[in-house]
Coordinates of C-alpha atoms in Angstrom, one line a residue:
M100 CA -23.9 -4.8 29.4
A101 CA -27.6 -5.4 28.8
A102 CA -27.2 -7.0 25.4
R103 CA -24.5 -9.5 24.3
A104 CA -23.7 -11.3 21.1
G105 CA -21.4 -14.0 19.9
I106 CA -19.9 -14.5 16.5
V107 CA -18.9 -17.6 14.6
V108 CA -16.7 -17.1 11.6
T109 CA -16.7 -20.2 9.4
G110 CA -14.3 -21.4 6.7
T111 CA -11.2 -23.6 6.7
E112 CA -9.4 -20.9 4.7
V113 CA -9.9 -18.5 7.5
L114 CA -9.0 -21.0 10.2
T115 CA -5.7 -21.8 8.5
G116 CA -4.8 -18.2 7.8
R117 CA -5.0 -18.3 4.0
V118 CA -7.8 -15.6 4.3
A119 CA -7.7 -13.0 7.0
D120 CA -10.8 -12.7 9.1
R121 CA -12.4 -9.3 8.3
N122 CA -15.9 -10.1 9.4
G123 CA -15.4 -10.8 13.1
P124 CA -13.7 -7.5 13.8
W125 CA -16.1 -5.6 11.6
L126 CA -19.2 -7.1 13.3
A127 CA -17.7 -6.6 16.7
E128 CA -17.3 -2.9 16.1
A129 CA -20.7 -2.5 14.4
L130 CA -22.4 -4.1 17.4
R131 CA -20.3 -2.1 19.8
A132 CA -21.5 1.1 18.1
R133 CA -25.1 -0.1 18.8
G134 CA -24.4 -0.8 22.5
V135 CA -24.0 -4.5 22.1
D136 CA -21.1 -6.3 23.8
V137 CA -19.4 -9.1 21.9
G138 CA -18.2 -11.8 24.3
S139 CA -16.5 -14.1 21.8
V140 CA -15.5 -14.4 18.1
V141 CA -14.9 -18.1 17.3
V142 CA -13.3 -19.2 14.0
V143 CA -14.1 -22.8 12.9
G144 CA -13.3 -24.8 9.8
D145 CA -15.8 -26.4 7.4
R146 CA -16.6 -29.3 9.7
P147 CA -20.1 -29.8 10.9
E148 CA -19.2 -31.0 14.4
D149 CA -17.0 -27.9 15.0
L150 CA -19.7 -25.5 13.9
R151 CA -22.2 -27.3 16.2
A152 CA -19.8 -27.0 19.1
A153 CA -19.3 -23.3 18.5
L154 CA -23.0 -22.7 18.3
A155 CA -23.6 -24.6 21.5
F156 CA -20.8 -22.7 23.3
L157 CA -22.2 -19.3 22.3
A158 CA -25.8 -20.2 22.9
G159 CA -25.0 -21.3 26.4
A160 CA -22.8 -18.3 27.2
G161 CA -25.7 -15.9 28.0
T162 CA -25.8 -14.3 24.6
D163 CA -28.9 -12.6 23.2
L164 CA -27.8 -13.1 19.6
V165 CA -25.5 -15.5 17.8
I166 CA -24.1 -14.5 14.3
T167 CA -22.5 -16.8 11.8
T168 CA -20.6 -15.7 8.7
G169 CA -19.8 -17.8 5.7
G170 CA -20.8 -21.2 4.4
L171 CA -23.8 -20.1 2.4
G172 CA -22.5 -20.8 -1.1
P173 CA -23.5 -23.6 -3.6
T174 CA -20.6 -26.0 -2.9
A175 CA -20.5 -29.1 -0.7
D176 CA -18.5 -27.4 2.1
D177 CA -21.2 -24.7 2.5
L178 CA -23.1 -26.2 5.4
T179 CA -24.0 -23.3 7.6
A180 CA -27.7 -22.7 6.7
A181 CA -28.8 -26.3 7.1
L182 CA -26.7 -26.9 10.2
V183 CA -28.0 -23.8 11.9
G184 CA -31.6 -24.9 11.1
D185 CA -30.9 -28.3 12.6
F186 CA -29.3 -26.8 15.7
Q187 CA -32.3 -24.6 16.3
G188 CA -34.7 -27.5 15.8
R189 CA -36.0 -26.1 12.4
P190 CA -35.5 -28.5 9.5
S191 CA -34.9 -26.8 6.1
A192 CA -37.0 -27.0 2.9
L193 CA -36.8 -25.5 -0.5
D194 CA -38.3 -22.0 -0.9
P195 CA -39.4 -21.9 -4.6
A196 CA -39.9 -18.2 -4.7
L197 CA -36.4 -17.6 -3.2
E198 CA -35.0 -20.2 -5.7
Q199 CA -36.3 -18.2 -8.6
R200 CA -34.9 -14.9 -7.2
I201 CA -31.4 -16.5 -6.7
A202 CA -31.6 -18.0 -10.2
E203 CA -32.2 -14.6 -11.7
V204 CA -29.3 -13.1 -9.8
V205 CA -27.0 -15.9 -11.0
A206 CA -28.2 -15.5 -14.6
R207 CA -27.4 -11.7 -14.5
L208 CA -23.9 -12.4 -13.0
S209 CA -23.2 -15.0 -15.6
A210 CA -24.2 -12.8 -18.5
R211 CA -22.2 -9.8 -17.1
R212 CA -19.0 -11.9 -16.6
G213 CA -19.2 -14.1 -19.6
W214 CA -19.3 -17.3 -17.6
R215 CA -20.1 -20.6 -19.4
M216 CA -22.1 -22.6 -16.9
D217 CA -23.6 -26.1 -16.9
P218 CA -27.4 -25.7 -16.5
A219 CA -27.8 -28.7 -14.3
A220 CA -24.9 -27.8 -11.9
T221 CA -26.2 -24.2 -11.7
A222 CA -29.7 -25.3 -10.9
A223 CA -28.4 -27.6 -8.2
G224 CA -26.3 -24.8 -6.6
V225 CA -29.3 -22.4 -6.7
A226 CA -31.6 -25.0 -5.1
K227 CA -29.0 -25.6 -2.3
Q228 CA -28.9 -21.8 -1.5
A229 CA -32.7 -21.6 -1.5
Q230 CA -33.1 -24.1 1.4
V231 CA -34.7 -22.2 4.3
P232 CA -35.2 -23.5 7.9
A233 CA -38.8 -23.5 8.9
G234 CA -39.9 -20.2 10.4
A235 CA -36.7 -18.4 9.5
T236 CA -36.7 -14.8 8.2
V237 CA -35.0 -14.5 4.8
L238 CA -32.6 -11.6 4.1
E239 CA -32.5 -10.9 0.4
P240 CA -29.1 -11.7 -1.3
V241 CA -26.6 -9.0 -1.9
G242 CA -24.5 -11.5 -3.9
T243 CA -26.1 -14.9 -4.6
A244 CA -26.5 -16.1 -1.0
P245 CA -29.5 -15.0 1.1
G246 CA -29.1 -14.4 4.8
L247 CA -31.3 -15.9 7.5
V248 CA -32.5 -15.2 10.9
V249 CA -33.3 -18.5 12.6
P250 CA -35.2 -18.5 15.9
V251 CA -35.1 -21.4 18.2
A252 CA -37.9 -23.9 17.8
D253 CA -41.0 -23.6 20.0
G254 CA -40.6 -25.3 23.3
R255 CA -36.8 -24.8 23.4
T256 CA -34.7 -22.0 24.8
G257 CA -31.8 -20.1 23.2
P258 CA -30.9 -17.0 21.2
P259 CA -31.8 -16.5 17.5
V260 CA -29.0 -17.1 15.0
L261 CA -28.3 -14.5 12.4
V262 CA -26.8 -16.3 9.4
L263 CA -24.7 -13.9 7.1
P264 CA -22.6 -14.5 4.0
G265 CA -18.8 -14.7 4.1
P266 CA -17.7 -12.1 1.5
P267 CA -17.3 -8.9 3.5
S268 CA -18.9 -6.7 0.9
E269 CA -22.0 -9.0 0.9
L270 CA -22.1 -9.2 4.7
Q271 CA -21.8 -5.4 5.1
G272 CA -24.4 -4.8 2.4
M273 CA -26.8 -7.1 4.2
W274 CA -26.2 -5.6 7.7
P275 CA -28.9 -2.9 7.6
A276 CA -31.6 -5.5 6.6
A277 CA -30.3 -7.8 9.3
L278 CA -30.7 -5.1 12.0
A279 CA -34.2 -4.3 10.8
A280 CA -35.3 -7.9 11.0
E281 CA -37.8 -8.3 13.8
P282 CA -36.1 -11.2 15.6
V283 CA -32.8 -9.3 15.7
R284 CA -34.5 -6.1 16.9
R285 CA -36.1 -8.1 19.7
A286 CA -32.9 -9.8 20.6
L287 CA -31.0 -6.5 20.9
A288 CA -33.7 -4.5 22.5
G289 CA -31.7 -4.3 25.7
A290 CA -28.7 -2.6 24.1
T291 CA -27.4 0.4 26.0
E292 CA -24.8 3.0 25.0
L293 CA -21.3 1.5 25.0
R294 CA -18.6 4.2 24.6
Q295 CA -15.1 3.6 23.4
S296 CA -12.0 5.8 23.4
T297 CA -8.4 5.4 22.3
L298 CA -5.3 7.0 23.6
R299 CA -2.1 6.5 21.7
L300 CA 1.5 6.7 23.1
W301 CA 4.7 6.5 21.1
G302 CA 7.8 4.9 22.7
T303 CA 6.3 4.1 26.2
P304 CA 6.9 0.5 27.4
E305 CA 3.8 -1.5 28.5
S306 CA 5.4 -2.0 31.9
E307 CA 5.4 1.7 32.6
L308 CA 1.7 2.0 31.7
A309 CA 0.9 -1.0 33.8
A310 CA 2.5 0.6 36.8
T311 CA 0.3 3.7 36.3
L312 CA -2.8 1.7 35.9
R313 CA -2.1 -0.3 39.1
R314 CA -1.7 3.0 41.0
V315 CA -5.1 4.3 40.0
D316 CA -6.9 0.9 39.9
D317 CA -9.5 2.0 42.5
Q318 CA -10.2 5.2 40.6
V319 CA -11.1 3.6 37.2
T320 CA -13.7 1.1 38.2
G321 CA -16.4 0.5 35.5
L322 CA -13.8 0.8 32.7
E323 CA -12.7 -2.1 30.5
I324 CA -9.1 -1.1 29.6
T325 CA -7.2 -2.9 26.9
T326 CA -3.6 -2.1 26.0
C327 CA -1.9 -3.2 22.7
L328 CA 1.7 -2.6 21.6
R329 CA 2.1 -2.5 17.8
D330 CA 5.1 -1.3 15.9
G331 CA 6.2 0.9 18.8
E332 CA 2.7 2.4 19.4
L333 CA 1.0 1.7 22.7
E334 CA -2.8 1.9 22.3
I335 CA -5.0 2.2 25.4
V336 CA -8.6 1.3 24.3
T337 CA -11.2 1.9 26.9
R338 CA -14.9 0.7 26.7
Y339 CA -17.4 1.9 29.3
G340 CA -21.0 2.9 29.9
P341 CA -22.2 6.4 30.4
D342 CA -22.2 6.0 34.2
A343 CA -18.4 5.5 34.1
E344 CA -17.6 8.7 32.3
P345 CA -16.0 10.3 35.4
A346 CA -13.7 7.3 35.7
H347 CA -12.8 7.7 32.1
Q348 CA -12.0 11.3 32.5
R349 CA -9.8 10.4 35.5
L350 CA -7.9 7.8 33.3
V351 CA -7.3 10.5 30.7
Q352 CA -5.9 12.9 33.3
V353 CA -3.6 10.3 34.8
V354 CA -2.3 9.1 31.4
T355 CA -1.7 12.7 30.3
A356 CA 0.1 13.6 33.5
D357 CA 2.4 10.5 33.5
F358 CA 3.0 10.2 29.7
G359 CA 2.3 13.7 28.2
D360 CA 5.7 13.5 26.5
T361 CA 4.8 10.4 24.6
L362 CA 1.0 10.8 24.2
F363 CA 0.5 11.8 20.6
S364 CA -3.3 11.2 20.0
D365 CA -6.6 10.9 21.8
G366 CA -8.2 9.0 19.0
P367 CA -6.8 9.6 15.4
T368 CA -4.2 7.2 14.1
V369 CA -0.8 8.6 13.0
D370 CA -1.9 8.1 9.4
E371 CA -4.9 10.3 10.0
L372 CA -2.9 13.0 11.9
V373 CA -0.3 13.2 9.1
A374 CA -3.0 13.4 6.4
A375 CA -4.9 16.1 8.3
A376 CA -1.7 18.1 8.9
L377 CA -0.8 18.0 5.2
D378 CA -4.3 19.0 4.2
E379 CA -4.4 21.9 6.7
R380 CA -1.3 23.3 5.1
G381 CA -2.3 22.4 1.6
W382 CA 1.0 20.5 1.4
T383 CA 2.0 17.6 -0.8
V384 CA 4.4 14.7 -0.2
G385 CA 6.8 12.6 -2.3
I386 CA 8.3 9.3 -1.1
G387 CA 11.6 7.7 -1.9
E388 CA 11.9 4.2 -0.3
S389 CA 14.2 1.3 -0.6
C390 CA 13.8 -1.5 2.0
T391 CA 10.0 -1.0 2.3
G392 CA 9.6 -1.6 -1.4
G393 CA 6.5 0.5 -1.9
L394 CA 4.8 -0.3 1.4
L395 CA 5.2 3.3 2.6
T396 CA 3.6 4.7 -0.6
A397 CA 0.8 2.2 -0.3
R398 CA 0.2 3.3 3.3
F399 CA 0.2 7.0 2.3
T400 CA -2.3 6.4 -0.5
A401 CA -4.7 4.1 1.5
P402 CA -7.0 6.8 2.9
P403 CA -9.6 8.4 0.7
G404 CA -8.6 11.8 -0.6
S405 CA -4.9 10.8 -0.7
S406 CA -4.6 12.1 -4.3
R407 CA -4.7 15.7 -3.0
R408 CA -1.6 15.2 -0.8
V409 CA 0.4 12.4 -2.3
L410 CA 2.2 13.2 -5.6
G411 CA 4.0 9.9 -5.9
G412 CA 6.5 7.4 -4.6
V413 CA 9.5 5.6 -6.0
A414 CA 10.6 2.2 -4.7
A415 CA 14.3 2.6 -5.6
Y416 CA 15.9 -0.7 -4.7
A417 CA 19.0 -0.7 -6.9
D418 CA 21.7 2.0 -6.6
S419 CA 21.1 2.9 -10.2
A420 CA 17.4 3.6 -9.5
K421 CA 18.4 5.8 -6.6
T422 CA 20.7 7.9 -8.7
Q423 CA 18.7 7.9 -11.9
L424 CA 15.2 8.4 -10.5
L425 CA 15.9 10.3 -7.3
D426 CA 19.2 12.1 -7.9
V427 CA 21.0 10.4 -5.0
P428 CA 24.7 11.3 -5.7
A429 CA 26.8 8.3 -6.8
G430 CA 29.6 9.7 -4.5
T431 CA 27.3 9.5 -1.5
L432 CA 26.4 5.9 -2.3
A433 CA 30.1 5.0 -2.7
A434 CA 31.3 6.8 0.4
A435 CA 28.4 6.0 2.9
G436 CA 26.7 3.0 1.3
A437 CA 23.1 2.6 0.3
V438 CA 22.0 2.0 3.9
S439 CA 23.1 5.2 5.6
P440 CA 21.7 8.4 7.0
E441 CA 23.2 10.3 4.1
V442 CA 21.3 8.2 1.5
A443 CA 18.0 8.4 3.5
A444 CA 18.4 12.2 3.5
A445 CA 19.2 12.2 -0.3
L446 CA 16.2 10.0 -1.0
A447 CA 13.9 12.5 0.9
E448 CA 15.3 15.5 -0.9
G449 CA 15.3 13.7 -4.2
A450 CA 11.7 12.7 -3.9
R451 CA 10.7 16.2 -2.8
R452 CA 12.5 17.8 -5.7
R453 CA 11.6 15.3 -8.4
F454 CA 7.9 15.3 -7.5
G455 CA 7.8 19.0 -6.8
A456 CA 6.4 18.2 -3.3
D457 CA 6.4 20.3 -0.2
V458 CA 7.6 17.4 1.9
G459 CA 9.9 14.4 1.0
V460 CA 10.3 11.2 2.9
G461 CA 13.3 8.8 2.5
V462 CA 13.7 5.3 3.8
T463 CA 16.6 2.9 3.4
G464 CA 17.6 -0.2 5.4
I465 CA 18.4 -3.9 5.6
A466 CA 15.2 -5.9 6.1
G467 CA 16.9 -9.3 6.0
P468 CA 17.1 -12.1 6.6
G469 CA 20.4 -11.8 4.7
G470 CA 22.5 -8.8 3.7
G471 CA 23.7 -7.7 7.1
T472 CA 27.2 -7.0 8.3
A473 CA 28.9 -6.4 11.7
E474 CA 28.7 -2.7 11.0
K475 CA 25.2 -2.8 9.5
P476 CA 23.3 -5.7 11.0
V477 CA 20.0 -6.9 9.7
G478 CA 17.3 -4.5 10.9
T479 CA 19.4 -1.4 10.4
V480 CA 17.1 1.4 9.0
H481 CA 17.6 5.1 8.3
L482 CA 14.8 7.5 7.7
S483 CA 14.5 11.2 6.8
A484 CA 11.7 13.6 6.4
A485 CA 12.4 17.0 4.7
G486 CA 10.1 20.0 4.5
P487 CA 10.3 23.7 3.7
D488 CA 11.6 24.6 7.2
G489 CA 14.1 21.8 7.7
A490 CA 14.4 18.1 8.2
V491 CA 14.3 15.4 10.8
A492 CA 16.0 12.0 10.7
R493 CA 16.1 8.7 12.7
S494 CA 18.5 5.7 12.6
L495 CA 18.0 2.5 14.5
T496 CA 18.2 -1.2 14.5
L497 CA 14.9 -3.1 14.4
F498 CA 14.3 -6.8 15.4
G499 CA 12.1 -9.5 14.0
S500 CA 11.3 -11.0 10.6
R501 CA 11.7 -9.3 7.3
E502 CA 8.0 -8.4 7.2
A503 CA 8.1 -7.1 10.8
V504 CA 11.1 -4.8 9.9
R505 CA 9.4 -3.5 6.8
Q506 CA 6.0 -2.8 8.5
R507 CA 7.7 -1.2 11.6
T508 CA 9.7 1.0 9.2
T509 CA 6.6 2.3 7.6
T510 CA 5.2 3.2 11.0
L511 CA 8.4 4.9 11.9
A512 CA 8.3 7.0 8.7
L513 CA 4.8 8.2 9.5
H514 CA 5.8 9.2 13.0
L515 CA 8.9 11.0 11.6
L516 CA 6.6 13.0 9.4
R517 CA 4.2 13.6 12.3
Q518 CA 7.2 15.0 14.3
L519 CA 8.1 17.3 11.4
L520 CA 4.6 18.6 10.9
L521 CA 3.2 18.6 14.4
G522 CA 6.0 18.2 16.9
G523 CA 5.2 16.0 19.9
P524 CA 7.0 12.7 20.7
A525 CA 10.1 12.1 18.6
A526 CA 9.9 9.2 16.2

């Protein structure tokens, strides 16, 4: 790869997991789309020594550009701008014009949100955000924090550092301006096309795929192949340059030949496949779920345009909710129990009928950690998908935490509906 970048995500809240890192993956893909390879994403807390160490590591790793995210606010733990300036040998000073622009942004936000702010504290925070390393390029704020491109000082070597805000909406809003900044354009001038493809298998163990890849190892040179098993789906993500396209085509041929019965996608996710299949038919879906507690409905409604295909969902936890809201027969609940194939089928049919949908999906189970029995252990789930031409069902026992069981069940439900709509590997 002719151009490489490294990313430092700052914030103790990210390091400790209180806030999930959305910036590192987003930047890595945005750079990949421009032909820039990301060697490392480093997460550090709000400690100056750790940020310096991360900058030193990435600057010495053959990178053409280092990107930091976060630490640009007005509080004492927001140290990134000044520290990057010091690291690059460029001390910071107040930029009065920038200070005025930030003050105007803060005043507008305060008026809009009805904040009551202490003038002295506000002025101090604004002045802190208007400190700019000597020779840095300022990127205008999307929120209140400006971004910076800080080149290394004259007489020293190293990549420029692009300093971006932490809130994802601000970072992404600033990204076009960052790419247009002259120091960034120069740093990434050597970028070449970096292609990426994804094959998705359902129900294939990693060990089986590993054996296939070993067999054709000498035929897929030039490919960076990564495999990931998530909720029963095995993803094969391949990155490569244009010269390796023949090797990529060979990989696709081999995977199709060996796993054609479990290969369900050459790119789109199961969510996208189900949404497209429903839209193609002009069909709608209703959801009746118990153990997933609304997670399945949330997943169905996450993509844009979901209102044209999703009529609604009911999280029917109590037996009374199942009978009153989704017409699950009380006799079925008494005879088979709430966690049973019969109730899953009744939930699917009840959701379909109640919402007037073309397709109904029903889910019931024991997510744990308690509530299991010898006959129905924790992790027991039953699923059903019913449409105009019939129904499909699945019963199994899942392992893992309560959250793992609930998340895996939502994925199973999507695959069951994929099976009903498109055929292919059974859920």
